Coordinates of C-alpha atoms and ligand atoms in Angstrom, one line a residue:
X1 CA 20.8 -14.2 47.1
X2 CA 22.0 -13.2 43.7
X3 CA 25.0 -11.0 43.5
X4 CA 26.7 -9.6 40.4
X5 CA 27.0 -6.8 37.9
X6 CA 24.2 -4.2 37.9
X7 CA 25.7 -1.6 35.5
X8 CA 28.8 -1.4 33.2
X9 CA 30.4 1.9 32.3
X10 CA 33.3 2.3 29.8
X11 CA 35.6 5.1 28.8
X12 CA 38.4 5.3 26.3
X13 CA 40.3 8.5 25.3
X14 CA 39.3 10.4 22.2
X15 CA 42.5 9.6 20.2
X16 CA 43.6 6.4 18.4
X17 CA 46.2 5.3 15.9
X18 CA 45.4 3.0 13.0
X19 CA 47.3 -0.3 13.2
X20 CA 47.9 -0.3 9.4
X21 CA 49.7 3.0 9.7
X22 CA 51.7 1.9 12.7
X23 CA 52.8 -1.2 10.8
X24 CA 53.9 0.8 7.8
X25 CA 55.9 3.2 10.0
X26 CA 57.6 0.3 11.7
X27 CA 58.3 -1.5 8.3
X28 CA 56.1 -4.4 9.3
X29 CA 53.5 -6.2 7.1
X30 CA 50.1 -4.8 8.3
X31 CA 48.7 -8.3 8.3
X32 CA 50.8 -9.1 11.4
X33 CA 49.0 -6.5 13.4
X34 CA 45.5 -6.8 11.9
X35 CA 45.4 -10.6 11.5
X36 CA 48.3 -12.1 13.4
X37 CA 47.7 -10.1 16.6
X38 CA 44.1 -9.1 15.7
X39 CA 44.1 -5.3 16.4
X40 CA 42.7 -2.6 14.2
X41 CA 43.0 0.6 16.2
X42 CA 45.0 1.5 19.4
X43 CA 43.6 4.0 21.9
X44 CA 46.1 6.8 22.8
X45 CA 45.8 8.7 26.1
X46 CA 46.6 12.4 25.9
X47 CA 48.5 13.8 28.9
X48 CA 45.2 15.1 30.2
X49 CA 44.0 11.5 30.9
X50 CA 45.5 9.0 33.4
X51 CA 44.2 5.9 35.1
X52 CA 42.2 8.1 37.6
X53 CA 40.4 10.2 35.0
X54 CA 39.7 7.2 32.7
X55 CA 38.1 5.4 35.6
X56 CA 36.1 8.5 36.8
X57 CA 34.9 9.1 33.2
X58 CA 33.8 5.4 32.9
X59 CA 31.9 5.6 36.2
X60 CA 30.3 9.0 35.5
X61 CA 27.9 7.6 32.8
X62 CA 26.4 4.9 35.0
X63 CA 25.9 6.3 38.5
X64 CA 22.7 8.0 39.7
X65 CA 22.2 9.7 43.0
X66 CA 20.9 6.6 44.7
X67 CA 24.0 4.6 43.6
X68 CA 26.3 7.4 44.9
X69 CA 24.6 7.2 48.2
X70 CA 24.6 3.4 48.4
X71 CA 28.2 2.8 47.3
X72 CA 30.1 2.0 50.5
X73 CA 33.2 0.3 48.9
X74 CA 35.3 1.5 46.0
X75 CA 37.8 -1.0 44.7
X76 CA 40.2 0.4 42.0
X77 CA 42.1 -2.3 40.1
X78 CA 45.1 -0.9 38.2
X79 CA 48.7 -1.6 37.4
X80 CA 49.3 1.9 36.1
X81 CA 48.3 3.9 39.2
X82 CA 49.6 7.4 39.8
X83 CA 50.8 7.1 43.4
X84 CA 52.6 4.3 45.3
X85 CA 50.8 5.2 48.5
X86 CA 47.4 6.9 48.0
X87 CA 44.7 4.9 46.3
X88 CA 43.6 6.1 42.9
X89 CA 40.1 5.3 44.1
X90 CA 40.2 8.2 46.6
X91 CA 40.5 10.7 43.8
X92 CA 37.7 9.0 41.9
X93 CA 35.5 9.0 45.1
X94 CA 35.9 12.8 45.3
X95 CA 35.5 13.5 41.6
X96 CA 32.2 11.5 41.5
X97 CA 30.8 13.0 44.8
X98 CA 30.3 9.6 46.5
X99 CA 29.0 9.1 50.0
X100 CA 32.0 9.6 52.4
X101 CA 30.9 6.6 54.5
X102 CA 32.8 4.3 52.3
X103 CA 35.9 2.1 52.1
X104 CA 38.3 2.9 49.2
X105 CA 41.3 0.9 48.1
X106 CA 43.5 0.2 45.2
X107 CA 44.2 -3.4 44.2
X108 CA 47.2 -4.6 42.1
X109 CA 48.0 -7.9 40.4
X110 CA 48.7 -7.0 36.8
X111 CA 45.6 -7.5 34.6
X112 CA 43.9 -9.6 37.4
X113 CA 43.2 -6.5 39.7
X114 CA 39.6 -5.9 38.7
X115 CA 38.7 -9.6 39.1
X116 CA 40.1 -9.5 42.6
X117 CA 37.9 -6.5 43.1
X118 CA 34.8 -8.3 41.9
X119 CA 35.4 -11.2 44.1
X120 CA 35.9 -8.9 47.1
X121 CA 32.8 -7.0 46.2
X122 CA 30.8 -10.3 46.1
X123 CA 31.9 -11.2 49.6
X124 CA 31.1 -7.6 50.9
X125 CA 27.6 -7.7 49.4
X126 CA 27.0 -11.2 50.8
X127 CA 27.5 -9.7 54.3
X128 CA 25.9 -6.3 53.5
X129 CA 23.1 -6.9 51.0
X130 CA 22.0 -3.3 50.9
X131 CA 25.4 -2.0 49.8
X132 CA 26.7 -1.3 46.3
X133 CA 30.3 -1.7 45.4
X134 CA 32.0 0.3 42.6
X135 CA 34.8 -1.8 41.0
X136 CA 37.1 0.0 38.6
X137 CA 39.6 -1.4 36.1
X138 CA 41.6 1.3 34.6
X139 CA 45.0 1.4 32.8
X140 CA 47.2 2.8 30.1
X141 CA 49.3 0.0 28.5
X142 CA 52.8 1.3 27.7
X143 CA 55.5 -1.0 26.3
X144 CA 57.7 1.5 24.5
X145 CA 58.1 2.9 21.0
X146 CA 59.5 0.4 18.5
X147 CA 59.3 -2.6 20.8
X148 CA 57.5 -5.9 20.0
X149 CA 54.9 -5.0 22.7
X150 CA 54.1 -1.6 21.0
X151 CA 51.3 -3.1 18.9
X152 CA 49.6 -4.3 22.1
X153 CA 49.2 -1.0 23.9
X154 CA 45.9 0.8 24.6
X155 CA 44.1 2.9 27.2
X156 CA 40.7 2.7 28.9
X157 CA 38.6 1.9 31.9
X158 CA 35.6 -0.2 32.8
X159 CA 33.4 0.7 35.8
X160 CA 31.3 -2.1 37.3
X161 CA 28.5 -1.4 39.8
X162 CA 28.1 -4.6 41.9
X163 CA 25.0 -5.2 43.9
X164 CA 22.5 -7.8 45.2
X165 CA 19.7 -8.7 42.6
X166 CA 21.8 -7.3 39.7
X167 CA 20.2 -6.3 36.5
X168 CA 22.9 -7.5 34.1
X169 CA 24.8 -10.6 35.3
X170 CA 24.5 -12.8 38.5
X171 CA 27.8 -14.4 39.4
X172 CA 27.7 -18.1 40.1
X173 CA 29.4 -19.6 43.2
X174 CA 32.0 -21.9 41.6
X175 CA 35.3 -20.4 40.7
X176 CA 38.8 -21.8 40.0
X177 CA 42.0 -19.8 40.6
X178 CA 45.8 -20.4 40.5
X179 CA 48.9 -18.5 41.5
X180 CA 52.5 -19.1 40.4
X181 CA 55.6 -16.8 40.5
X182 CA 56.5 -16.2 36.9
X183 CA 58.5 -13.4 35.3
X184 CA 56.5 -13.0 32.1
X185 CA 55.6 -9.3 32.6
X186 CA 56.5 -6.8 35.3
X187 CA 57.1 -3.1 35.8
X188 CA 59.7 -2.1 38.4
X189 CA 58.7 1.0 40.4
X190 CA 61.4 3.1 38.6
X191 CA 60.0 2.4 35.2
X192 CA 57.0 3.9 33.4
X193 CA 57.1 1.1 30.8
X194 CA 56.4 -2.5 31.3
X195 CA 59.1 -5.2 30.8
X196 CA 57.8 -8.3 29.1
X197 CA 58.9 -11.7 27.9
X198 CA 56.2 -11.8 25.2
X199 CA 56.6 -15.5 24.2
X200 CA 56.6 -16.6 27.9
X201 CA 53.5 -14.5 28.6
X202 CA 51.7 -16.2 25.7
X203 CA 52.7 -19.6 26.9
X204 CA 51.7 -18.9 30.5
X205 CA 48.4 -17.4 29.6
X206 CA 47.5 -20.7 27.9
X207 CA 49.0 -22.8 30.7
X208 CA 47.0 -20.9 33.3
X209 CA 43.8 -21.1 31.2
X210 CA 44.3 -24.9 31.0
X211 CA 44.8 -25.2 34.8
X212 CA 41.8 -23.2 35.9
X213 CA 39.5 -24.5 33.2
X214 CA 40.4 -28.1 34.3
X215 CA 39.8 -27.2 37.9
X216 CA 36.6 -25.4 37.2
X217 CA 35.1 -28.4 35.3
X218 CA 35.9 -30.6 38.3
X219 CA 34.4 -28.3 40.8
X220 CA 31.3 -27.5 38.8
X221 CA 30.6 -30.5 36.7
X222 CA 30.0 -28.1 33.7
X223 CA 31.5 -28.5 30.2
X224 CA 31.6 -26.6 26.9
X225 CA 28.0 -27.4 26.1
X226 CA 26.9 -25.4 29.2
X227 CA 28.4 -22.2 27.9
X228 CA 26.8 -19.6 25.6
X229 CA 30.1 -17.7 25.4
X230 CA 33.5 -17.5 27.1
X231 CA 35.1 -14.1 27.5
X232 CA 38.8 -13.7 27.9
X233 CA 41.3 -11.2 29.1
X234 CA 42.4 -9.8 25.8
X235 CA 45.9 -8.3 25.6
X236 CA 45.3 -8.6 21.9
X237 CA 42.3 -10.3 20.3
X238 CA 44.1 -13.3 18.9
X239 CA 45.2 -14.3 22.4
X240 CA 41.7 -15.4 23.7
X241 CA 41.0 -17.2 20.5
X242 CA 44.2 -19.2 20.9
X243 CA 43.1 -20.2 24.4
X244 CA 39.5 -21.1 23.2
X245 CA 40.9 -23.3 20.5
X246 CA 42.9 -25.4 23.1
X247 CA 39.5 -26.7 24.4
X248 CA 37.8 -27.0 21.0
X249 CA 37.8 -30.8 20.9
X250 CA 35.8 -31.0 24.1
X251 CA 32.7 -29.8 22.3
X252 CA 30.4 -30.7 19.5
X253 CA 30.3 -28.8 16.1
X254 CA 27.4 -26.8 17.5
X255 CA 29.4 -25.8 20.6
X256 CA 32.4 -24.7 18.4
X257 CA 30.2 -22.7 16.1
X258 CA 28.4 -20.9 18.9
X259 CA 31.5 -20.2 21.0
X260 CA 33.6 -19.0 18.0
X261 CA 30.8 -16.7 16.8
X262 CA 30.3 -15.2 20.3
X263 CA 34.0 -14.9 20.7
X264 CA 34.0 -12.6 17.6
X265 CA 31.4 -10.4 19.3
X266 CA 33.3 -10.4 22.6
X267 CA 36.5 -9.1 20.8
X268 CA 34.9 -6.3 18.8
X269 CA 35.5 -3.4 21.2
X270 CA 39.0 -4.7 22.2
X271 CA 40.0 -4.8 18.6
X272 CA 39.5 -1.1 18.3
X273 CA 40.7 -0.1 21.7
X274 CA 43.8 -2.2 22.4
X275 CA 44.9 -3.7 25.7
X276 CA 43.5 -1.9 28.7
X277 CA 45.1 -4.4 31.1
X278 CA 42.9 -5.0 34.1
X279 CA 39.7 -3.7 32.4
X280 CA 40.3 -5.8 29.3
X281 CA 38.2 -8.9 30.3
X282 CA 35.3 -6.7 31.3
X283 CA 35.6 -4.7 28.0
X284 CA 35.2 -8.0 26.3
X285 CA 32.1 -8.9 28.3
X286 CA 30.7 -5.5 27.4
X287 CA 31.5 -6.0 23.8
X288 CA 29.7 -9.3 23.8
X289 CA 26.6 -8.0 25.5
X290 CA 26.3 -4.8 23.5
X291 CA 27.1 -6.3 20.0
X292 CA 25.4 -9.7 20.2
X293 CA 21.8 -8.5 20.3
X294 CA 20.1 -11.8 20.5
X295 CA 22.0 -13.3 23.5
X296 CA 19.2 -14.6 25.7
X297 CA 18.6 -14.0 29.4
X298 CA 19.7 -17.1 31.3
X299 CA 22.8 -17.5 29.1
X300 CA 25.9 -18.7 31.0
X301 CA 29.1 -16.7 30.2
X302 CA 32.5 -18.0 31.3
X303 CA 35.1 -15.4 32.3
X304 CA 38.9 -16.1 32.1
X305 CA 41.0 -13.5 34.0
X306 CA 44.9 -13.6 33.7
X307 CA 47.3 -11.2 35.4
X308 CA 50.9 -11.8 34.5
X309 CA 53.2 -12.6 37.3
X310 CA 50.9 -14.6 37.6
X311 CA 47.3 -15.2 38.8
X312 CA 44.5 -16.7 36.8
X313 CA 40.8 -17.3 37.5
X314 CA 37.9 -18.8 35.7
X315 CA 34.4 -18.0 36.9
X316 CA 30.9 -17.7 35.4
X317 CA 27.8 -15.5 35.3
X318 CA 24.2 -15.8 34.2
X319 CA 22.6 -13.0 32.2
X320 CA 19.5 -11.6 33.9
X321 CA 16.0 -10.9 32.4
X322 CA 16.0 -7.7 30.2
X323 CA 19.7 -7.2 30.8
X324 CA 19.9 -5.2 27.5
X325 CA 17.7 -2.4 29.0
X326 CA 20.5 -1.7 31.4
X327 CA 23.4 -1.3 28.9
X328 CA 24.7 2.1 27.6
X329 CA 25.0 1.0 23.9
X330 CA 24.3 4.5 22.4
X331 CA 26.9 6.2 24.6
X332 CA 29.5 3.7 23.5
X333 CA 28.6 3.9 19.9
X334 CA 28.9 7.7 20.1
X335 CA 32.2 7.4 22.1
X336 CA 33.8 5.3 19.3
X337 CA 32.3 7.4 16.5
X338 CA 33.6 10.7 17.9
X339 CA 37.3 9.6 18.2
X340 CA 40.0 11.2 16.2
X341 CA 42.7 9.3 14.3
X342 CA 46.2 10.6 14.9
X343 CA 49.3 10.0 12.7
X344 CA 52.1 7.8 14.0
X345 CA 54.3 10.9 14.6
X346 CA 51.5 12.6 16.6
X347 CA 51.1 9.3 18.6
X348 CA 54.9 9.3 19.3
X349 CA 54.7 13.0 20.5
X350 CA 51.8 12.2 22.8
X351 CA 53.7 9.1 24.1
X352 CA 56.7 11.3 25.0
X353 CA 54.6 14.0 26.6
X354 CA 55.0 13.5 30.4
X355 CA 54.5 15.4 33.6
X356 CA 57.5 17.0 35.4
X357 CA 59.0 14.9 38.2
X358 CA 60.9 17.7 40.0
X359 CA 57.9 19.3 41.9
X360 CA 57.5 22.1 39.3
X361 CA 54.1 23.3 38.2
X362 CA 52.6 22.4 34.8
X363 CA 49.2 23.5 33.6
X364 CA 47.6 21.5 30.9
X365 CA 45.1 22.6 28.3
X366 CA 42.0 20.6 29.0
X367 CA 39.9 22.4 26.3
X368 CA 41.3 20.0 23.7
X369 CA 40.2 17.0 25.6
X370 CA 36.4 16.3 25.3
X371 CA 36.4 14.1 28.4
X372 CA 34.3 15.5 31.3
X373 CA 37.0 14.6 33.9
X374 CA 40.5 15.6 33.1
X375 CA 43.9 16.0 34.6
X376 CA 44.5 19.8 34.5
X377 CA 48.1 19.8 35.7
X378 CA 50.5 19.2 38.5
X379 CA 51.7 21.5 41.2
X380 CA 54.0 20.6 44.2
X381 CA 53.9 17.0 43.1
X382 CA 50.1 16.9 43.4
X383 CA 48.0 16.1 40.4
X384 CA 45.1 18.5 39.8
X385 CA 41.9 16.9 38.6
X386 CA 38.9 18.7 37.2
X387 CA 35.3 17.6 36.7
X388 CA 34.1 20.1 34.0
X389 CA 30.5 19.7 35.2
X390 CA 31.5 21.3 38.6
X391 CA 33.4 24.2 37.0
Ligands
LIG401 N1 50.1 -11.8 8.4 C1 49.4 -12.5 9.3 N2 50.0 -12.9 10.5 C2 51.2 -12.6 10.7 C3 52.0 -11.9 9.8 C4 51.4 -11.5 8.6 N3 52.1 -10.8 7.7 N4 53.3 -11.8 10.3 C5 53.3 -12.4 11.5 N5 52.0 -12.9 11.8 C6 51.5 -13.7 12.9 C7 52.5 -14.6 13.5 O1 52.5 -15.9 12.8 C8 52.0 -14.7 15.0 O2 50.9 -15.6 15.0 P1 50.9 -16.8 16.0 O3 51.0 -16.2 17.4 O4 49.5 -17.4 15.8 O5 52.0 -17.7 15.7 C9 51.5 -13.3 15.3 O6 51.4 -12.7 14.0 C10 52.5 -12.5 16.1 O7 53.8 -12.6 15.6 P2 55.1 -12.8 16.5 O8 56.2 -12.9 15.6 O9 54.8 -13.8 17.6 O10 55.0 -11.3 17.1 P3 56.0 -10.6 18.2 O11 57.3 -11.4 18.4 O12 56.1 -9.2 17.7 O13 55.2 -10.7 19.6 C11 53.6 -10.4 21.2 C12 53.8 -10.6 19.7 C13 52.1 -10.4 21.5 C14 54.2 -11.5 22.1 C15 54.1 -9.0 21.6 O14 53.4 -8.0 21.0 C16 54.1 -8.7 23.1 O15 55.1 -9.1 23.8 N6 53.0 -8.1 23.7 C17 53.0 -7.8 25.1 C18 52.7 -9.0 26.0 C19 51.4 -9.7 25.7 O16 50.4 -9.1 25.3 N7 51.3 -10.9 26.2 C20 50.0 -11.7 26.1 C21 49.7 -12.5 27.3 S1 49.3 -11.5 28.7

């Protein structure tokens, strides 16, 4: 039985800052951000969006009534959840009106969470072929103003509907994974900003890629020539390219040309969104499928997932016949075109805009946020979510 990705939804907030402007404000040569790191725009989440609303908005565009009825497992991958106890998925389950006969959990391992969700979903569907699983990867990447990580922030969510006989991508069986305790990136429970050893995280990303790629080749007998594209977790778009270039010499000139060209397509969306942590790899897959119009059914795509701390995994999927008919390209074109650029000082204000932590009530103005699902405020330490379609 084939199991894999049946639909892919995406959402990013309506605000962004231009990386050239951020560089100028920080007295840095813009080339460092646009070429050295490879980022053009960075999505900014207003206070009315959090990891719950981003995920719910991403899922909203893809689910029909039959999906809502058949989803019996919601797996929410995030490292910027809103509660240390209650799963962010339970809020999304309610906001989307899913069938109550479902399991719902939150999964955490830095940017690896959504991949863990996908692998769990695969096992669940193998045992329950009629079921559909909603896997969400949603985060707001925050490193702090004026830090070296600042240029690698972003915000957004990817929603993946997993099923048997998927319309977009069937996952293959072989997968290689690796865990090692490394302090390259972490966020203690008392901090709303990540702590990072940037150089170490770059090194470990490459080291983990090398380990799982080597293991994967041994397990599968496949090599570079068997891949039409490899998609990477993209904290910034230069990172995946650096990893790809470490295995360059294993391929022919044709392989290099094909993989480099497809890499460019797979990084297009990430370049104008920024790091969305656990959804980042799947935003890259979406970017490839929606922007590279002549990628044929039957193409094999490699996926490298890396979650600092650290866990890495390499696995593969095969594109299904007529997969392009099941993408939401127009929605995403419209989403990007309708965004508003903010100045660096507006971005800084938005960054500092946070909810009270003393139990007091705050009502938020959701009329300025074009998203269908918004955070409308907080009262008695409980976040108040609104689906404008139900108002
Ligand atoms: N024009 C073009 N390129 C330039 C440049 C310019 N004017 N100035 C610098 N660069 C290049 C550098 O040569 C470097 O390229 P290289 O990595 O290929 O050598 C790149 O821009 C980044 O410069 P660097 O000095 O390393 O940046 P930094 O010390 O500010 O750190 C990160 C960059 C990514 C480590 C930092 O943003 C960070 O910690 N991010 C969060 C963690 C992260 O994303 N980790 C990734 C793995 S999960």
